[in-house]
């Protein structure tokens, strides 16, 4: 199975991706985690990405694609993946599709986690205090939410038009959200197999 998670910063993409990956035996691939690892290891990718992460801006598409190609290809040799944090723009979705369709490994469903903005800010500020994640400060959070609204929300229509979108209320307990996602994915699979 090949899935991706769409949600604003703080919506719980990472947490849900991890749970869903465990449930279906998939590989969880987080673009944000990979970028943070590259920054920490001071790799060539990390040196380019660092300033973008600090500002809460999107890293250029070519860098993202380059970073994800290997992990995604590898996950495809197994049971599949849950991608969290990619694509983040329609351009990224189209670029990924043109690479993946020839290989027969395009995404099958996109999971949208919906959470009210007030909750998002509260969660992110708390995470910043708990983890010291440098982009979880109020100023950068505000910017990341703007980037999400402007650049990422058009993706919802992109996947809705392809009948691949599953929307779930993410403002509930972690396990409740996970179960809704699983139930909805099963429903989508049944619809598509008809
Ligand atoms: P969040 O969704 O909470 O903002 P992430 O950990 O997913 O956090 O992403 C952190 C940062 O990593 C983003 O603000 C951005 O700078 C960079 N990033 C992650 N994924 C992408 C992507 N697909 N395209 C461009 N930049 C990305």
mmCIF file of C-alpha atoms and ligand atoms in Angstrom:
data_model
loop_
_atom_site.group_PDB
_atom_site.id
_atom_site.type_symbol
_atom_site.label_atom_id
_atom_site.label_comp_id
_atom_site.label_asym_id
_atom_site.label_seq_id
_atom_site.Cartn_x
_atom_site.Cartn_y
_atom_site.Cartn_z
ATOM 1 C CA UNK A 1 0.000 0.000 0.000
ATOM 2 C CA UNK A 2 1.215 3.515 -0.815
ATOM 3 C CA UNK A 3 -0.187 6.354 1.286
ATOM 4 C CA UNK A 4 0.537 9.929 2.099
ATOM 5 C CA UNK A 5 -0.461 12.250 4.902
ATOM 6 C CA UNK A 6 -1.617 15.839 4.388
ATOM 7 C CA UNK A 7 -2.121 18.132 7.337
ATOM 8 C CA UNK A 8 -1.066 21.492 8.716
ATOM 9 C CA UNK A 9 1.989 21.715 10.959
ATOM 10 C CA UNK A 10 0.937 20.179 14.283
ATOM 11 C CA UNK A 11 -1.949 18.168 12.792
ATOM 12 C CA UNK A 12 -0.290 14.911 13.874
ATOM 13 C CA UNK A 13 1.024 13.645 10.552
ATOM 14 C CA UNK A 14 4.098 12.028 12.085
ATOM 15 C CA UNK A 15 2.209 10.341 14.930
ATOM 16 C CA UNK A 16 -0.528 8.991 12.664
ATOM 17 C CA UNK A 17 1.873 7.975 9.895
ATOM 18 C CA UNK A 18 3.801 5.909 12.440
ATOM 19 C CA UNK A 19 0.666 4.160 13.739
ATOM 20 C CA UNK A 20 -0.747 3.488 10.280
ATOM 21 C CA UNK A 21 2.604 2.202 9.037
ATOM 22 C CA UNK A 22 2.739 -0.213 11.984
ATOM 23 C CA UNK A 23 -0.841 -1.369 11.398
ATOM 24 C CA UNK A 24 -0.333 -2.173 7.695
ATOM 25 C CA UNK A 25 3.347 -3.163 7.927
ATOM 26 C CA UNK A 26 4.532 -0.203 5.835
ATOM 27 C CA UNK A 27 7.636 1.969 5.966
ATOM 28 C CA UNK A 28 7.104 5.423 7.470
ATOM 29 C CA UNK A 29 9.050 8.097 5.598
ATOM 30 C CA UNK A 30 8.992 11.646 7.014
ATOM 31 C CA UNK A 31 10.526 14.381 4.852
ATOM 32 C CA UNK A 32 10.826 16.685 7.892
ATOM 33 C CA UNK A 33 12.630 14.028 9.983
ATOM 34 C CA UNK A 34 14.961 13.235 7.082
ATOM 35 C CA UNK A 35 15.775 16.934 6.657
ATOM 36 C CA UNK A 36 16.483 17.296 10.385
ATOM 37 C CA UNK A 37 18.804 14.274 10.218
ATOM 38 C CA UNK A 38 20.634 15.754 7.227
ATOM 39 C CA UNK A 39 20.997 19.085 9.043
ATOM 40 C CA UNK A 40 22.333 17.342 12.170
ATOM 41 C CA UNK A 41 24.833 15.314 10.075
ATOM 42 C CA UNK A 42 25.797 18.441 8.071
ATOM 43 C CA UNK A 43 25.426 16.645 4.751
ATOM 44 C CA UNK A 44 25.240 18.548 1.439
ATOM 45 C CA UNK A 45 21.424 18.331 1.589
ATOM 46 C CA UNK A 46 21.448 19.444 5.230
ATOM 47 C CA UNK A 47 23.593 22.478 4.494
ATOM 48 C CA UNK A 48 21.146 23.652 1.811
ATOM 49 C CA UNK A 49 18.006 22.826 3.820
ATOM 50 C CA UNK A 50 18.993 24.338 7.176
ATOM 51 C CA UNK A 51 18.017 27.973 6.514
ATOM 52 C CA UNK A 52 14.680 26.960 4.932
ATOM 53 C CA UNK A 53 13.768 24.848 7.959
ATOM 54 C CA UNK A 54 14.698 27.630 10.353
ATOM 55 C CA UNK A 55 12.466 30.118 8.518
ATOM 56 C CA UNK A 56 9.645 27.625 8.001
ATOM 57 C CA UNK A 57 9.937 27.912 4.214
ATOM 58 C CA UNK A 58 9.717 25.036 1.766
ATOM 59 C CA UNK A 59 13.020 23.539 0.690
ATOM 60 C CA UNK A 60 13.425 23.685 -3.143
ATOM 61 C CA UNK A 61 11.697 20.809 -4.945
ATOM 62 C CA UNK A 62 14.852 19.389 -6.535
ATOM 63 C CA UNK A 63 16.458 18.937 -3.108
ATOM 64 C CA UNK A 64 13.358 17.239 -1.683
ATOM 65 C CA UNK A 65 13.054 14.871 -4.650
ATOM 66 C CA UNK A 66 16.732 14.016 -4.465
ATOM 67 C CA UNK A 67 16.492 13.229 -0.745
ATOM 68 C CA UNK A 68 13.357 11.048 -1.041
ATOM 69 C CA UNK A 69 14.142 9.050 -4.174
ATOM 70 C CA UNK A 70 16.162 6.318 -2.471
ATOM 71 C CA UNK A 71 14.056 5.758 0.664
ATOM 72 C CA UNK A 72 10.813 5.669 -1.360
ATOM 73 C CA UNK A 73 12.260 3.306 -3.972
ATOM 74 C CA UNK A 74 13.508 1.043 -1.206
ATOM 75 C CA UNK A 75 10.126 1.015 0.604
ATOM 76 C CA UNK A 76 8.485 0.050 -2.676
ATOM 77 C CA UNK A 77 10.513 -3.109 -2.828
ATOM 78 C CA UNK A 78 8.776 -4.069 0.406
ATOM 79 C CA UNK A 79 5.120 -3.623 1.430
ATOM 80 C CA UNK A 80 4.947 0.078 0.573
ATOM 81 C CA UNK A 81 5.113 3.374 2.419
ATOM 82 C CA UNK A 82 3.385 6.095 4.364
ATOM 83 C CA UNK A 83 4.854 9.398 3.243
ATOM 84 C CA UNK A 84 4.549 12.205 5.743
ATOM 85 C CA UNK A 85 5.389 15.766 4.688
ATOM 86 C CA UNK A 86 5.607 15.076 0.963
ATOM 87 C CA UNK A 87 4.224 16.226 -1.395
ATOM 88 C CA UNK A 88 3.599 19.682 -0.004
ATOM 89 C CA UNK A 89 2.703 21.423 -3.265
ATOM 90 C CA UNK A 90 0.826 20.451 -6.433
ATOM 91 C CA UNK A 91 4.127 20.799 -8.324
ATOM 92 C CA UNK A 92 5.749 18.216 -6.021
ATOM 93 C CA UNK A 93 2.769 15.881 -6.449
ATOM 94 C CA UNK A 94 3.022 16.146 -10.232
ATOM 95 C CA UNK A 95 6.784 15.634 -10.241
ATOM 96 C CA UNK A 96 6.473 12.599 -7.969
ATOM 97 C CA UNK A 97 3.665 11.188 -10.122
ATOM 98 C CA UNK A 98 5.675 11.431 -13.318
ATOM 99 C CA UNK A 99 8.539 9.518 -11.685
ATOM 100 C CA UNK A 100 6.305 6.955 -9.986
ATOM 101 C CA UNK A 101 3.763 6.106 -12.667
ATOM 102 C CA UNK A 102 6.353 4.551 -14.998
ATOM 103 C CA UNK A 103 7.479 2.366 -12.127
ATOM 104 C CA UNK A 104 3.863 1.492 -11.211
ATOM 105 C CA UNK A 105 4.358 2.864 -7.726
ATOM 106 C CA UNK A 106 2.179 6.002 -7.612
ATOM 107 C CA UNK A 107 0.361 6.975 -4.424
ATOM 108 C CA UNK A 108 -2.988 5.200 -3.847
ATOM 109 C CA UNK A 109 -4.556 7.359 -1.137
ATOM 110 C CA UNK A 110 -3.974 10.696 0.591
ATOM 111 C CA UNK A 111 -5.064 11.073 4.202
ATOM 112 C CA UNK A 112 -6.054 14.589 5.256
ATOM 113 C CA UNK A 113 -5.908 15.288 9.004
ATOM 114 C CA UNK A 114 -8.185 18.200 9.845
ATOM 115 C CA UNK A 115 -7.467 20.181 13.029
ATOM 116 C CA UNK A 116 -8.667 23.714 13.985
ATOM 117 C CA UNK A 117 -5.949 26.384 13.808
ATOM 118 C CA UNK A 118 -6.183 27.288 17.523
ATOM 119 C CA UNK A 119 -5.412 23.675 18.475
ATOM 120 C CA UNK A 120 -2.501 23.585 16.038
ATOM 121 C CA UNK A 121 -0.791 26.615 17.538
ATOM 122 C CA UNK A 122 -1.305 25.270 21.059
ATOM 123 C CA UNK A 123 0.164 21.856 20.132
ATOM 124 C CA UNK A 124 3.170 23.344 18.337
ATOM 125 C CA UNK A 125 4.046 25.810 21.092
ATOM 126 C CA UNK A 126 3.879 22.921 23.607
ATOM 127 C CA UNK A 127 6.054 20.735 21.337
ATOM 128 C CA UNK A 128 8.598 23.568 20.995
ATOM 129 C CA UNK A 129 8.828 23.859 24.769
ATOM 130 C CA UNK A 130 9.113 20.101 25.253
ATOM 131 C CA UNK A 131 11.558 19.276 22.449
ATOM 132 C CA UNK A 132 13.382 22.506 21.663
ATOM 133 C CA UNK A 133 12.528 22.060 17.968
ATOM 134 C CA UNK A 134 13.742 25.369 16.602
ATOM 135 C CA UNK A 135 10.900 25.947 14.122
ATOM 136 C CA UNK A 136 8.251 25.528 16.852
ATOM 137 C CA UNK A 137 8.385 29.167 17.963
ATOM 138 C CA UNK A 138 5.323 31.388 17.599
ATOM 139 C CA UNK A 139 6.742 33.507 14.785
ATOM 140 C CA UNK A 140 7.891 30.549 12.664
ATOM 141 C CA UNK A 141 4.684 28.612 13.451
ATOM 142 C CA UNK A 142 2.594 31.484 12.051
ATOM 143 C CA UNK A 143 4.682 31.471 8.887
ATOM 144 C CA UNK A 144 4.476 27.668 8.482
ATOM 145 C CA UNK A 145 0.687 27.840 8.802
ATOM 146 C CA UNK A 146 0.587 30.511 6.065
ATOM 147 C CA UNK A 147 2.800 28.399 3.805
ATOM 148 C CA UNK A 148 0.500 25.416 4.424
ATOM 149 C CA UNK A 149 -2.665 27.407 3.615
ATOM 150 C CA UNK A 150 -1.187 28.880 0.458
ATOM 151 C CA UNK A 151 0.926 26.086 -0.996
ATOM 152 C CA UNK A 152 -0.310 22.796 0.447
ATOM 153 C CA UNK A 153 -4.114 23.085 0.693
ATOM 154 C CA UNK A 154 -4.492 23.061 -3.146
ATOM 155 C CA UNK A 155 -3.290 19.451 -2.895
ATOM 156 C CA UNK A 156 -6.586 18.523 -1.232
ATOM 157 C CA UNK A 157 -8.481 19.231 -4.444
ATOM 158 C CA UNK A 158 -5.785 17.512 -6.482
ATOM 159 C CA UNK A 159 -6.357 14.217 -4.629
ATOM 160 C CA UNK A 160 -10.125 14.759 -4.255
ATOM 161 C CA UNK A 161 -10.454 14.987 -8.043
ATOM 162 C CA UNK A 162 -8.574 11.697 -8.308
ATOM 163 C CA UNK A 163 -10.913 10.092 -5.736
ATOM 164 C CA UNK A 164 -7.946 9.364 -3.514
ATOM 165 C CA UNK A 165 -8.692 11.727 -0.626
ATOM 166 C CA UNK A 166 -9.686 10.540 2.824
ATOM 167 C CA UNK A 167 -10.485 13.304 5.349
ATOM 168 C CA UNK A 168 -10.414 12.627 9.074
ATOM 169 C CA UNK A 169 -11.093 14.808 12.112
ATOM 170 C CA UNK A 170 -7.656 15.002 13.723
ATOM 171 C CA UNK A 171 -8.776 16.867 16.846
ATOM 172 C CA UNK A 172 -9.434 13.679 18.826
ATOM 173 C CA UNK A 173 -7.453 11.151 20.856
ATOM 174 C CA UNK A 174 -4.556 9.618 18.903
ATOM 175 C CA UNK A 175 -6.019 6.086 18.706
ATOM 176 C CA UNK A 176 -9.454 7.342 17.680
ATOM 177 C CA UNK A 177 -7.904 9.240 14.781
ATOM 178 C CA UNK A 178 -5.890 6.163 13.754
ATOM 179 C CA UNK A 179 -8.993 3.958 13.726
ATOM 180 C CA UNK A 180 -10.947 6.473 11.632
ATOM 181 C CA UNK A 181 -8.120 6.514 9.110
ATOM 182 C CA UNK A 182 -7.996 2.707 8.923
ATOM 183 C CA UNK A 183 -11.783 2.390 8.544
ATOM 184 C CA UNK A 184 -11.894 5.078 5.843
ATOM 185 C CA UNK A 185 -9.002 3.535 3.922
ATOM 186 C CA UNK A 186 -10.804 0.204 3.914
ATOM 187 C CA UNK A 187 -13.966 1.930 2.659
ATOM 188 C CA UNK A 188 -11.988 3.632 -0.123
ATOM 189 C CA UNK A 189 -10.429 0.319 -1.139
ATOM 190 C CA UNK A 190 -13.883 -1.295 -1.355
ATOM 191 C CA UNK A 191 -15.220 1.607 -3.453
ATOM 192 C CA UNK A 192 -12.289 1.431 -5.844
ATOM 193 C CA UNK A 193 -12.485 -2.327 -6.262
ATOM 194 C CA UNK A 194 -16.140 -2.120 -7.319
HETATM 195 P P1 LIG B 1 5.544 20.464 9.974
HETATM 196 O O1 LIG B 1 4.613 19.735 9.066
HETATM 197 O O2 LIG B 1 5.133 20.424 11.405
HETATM 198 O O3 LIG B 1 5.862 21.872 9.505
HETATM 199 P P2 LIG B 1 7.812 18.820 9.092
HETATM 200 O O4 LIG B 1 8.717 18.131 10.030
HETATM 201 O O5 LIG B 1 6.956 17.999 8.187
HETATM 202 O O6 LIG B 1 6.947 19.760 10.012
HETATM 203 O O7 LIG B 1 8.655 19.812 8.158
HETATM 204 C C1 LIG B 1 9.604 20.709 8.690
HETATM 205 C C2 LIG B 1 10.241 21.562 7.582
HETATM 206 O O8 LIG B 1 10.920 20.702 6.630
HETATM 207 C C3 LIG B 1 9.285 22.385 6.720
HETATM 208 O O9 LIG B 1 8.930 23.609 7.330
HETATM 209 C C4 LIG B 1 10.136 22.585 5.444
HETATM 210 O O10 LIG B 1 11.125 23.571 5.632
HETATM 211 C C5 LIG B 1 10.858 21.251 5.292
HETATM 212 N N1 LIG B 1 10.117 20.288 4.438
HETATM 213 C C6 LIG B 1 9.587 19.083 4.830
HETATM 214 N N2 LIG B 1 8.979 18.468 3.798
HETATM 215 C C7 LIG B 1 9.116 19.283 2.725
HETATM 216 C C8 LIG B 1 8.688 19.229 1.365
HETATM 217 N N3 LIG B 1 7.984 18.197 0.875
HETATM 218 N N4 LIG B 1 9.006 20.266 0.540
HETATM 219 C C9 LIG B 1 9.699 21.311 0.983
HETATM 220 N N5 LIG B 1 10.130 21.444 2.252
HETATM 221 C C10 LIG B 1 9.845 20.453 3.129
#
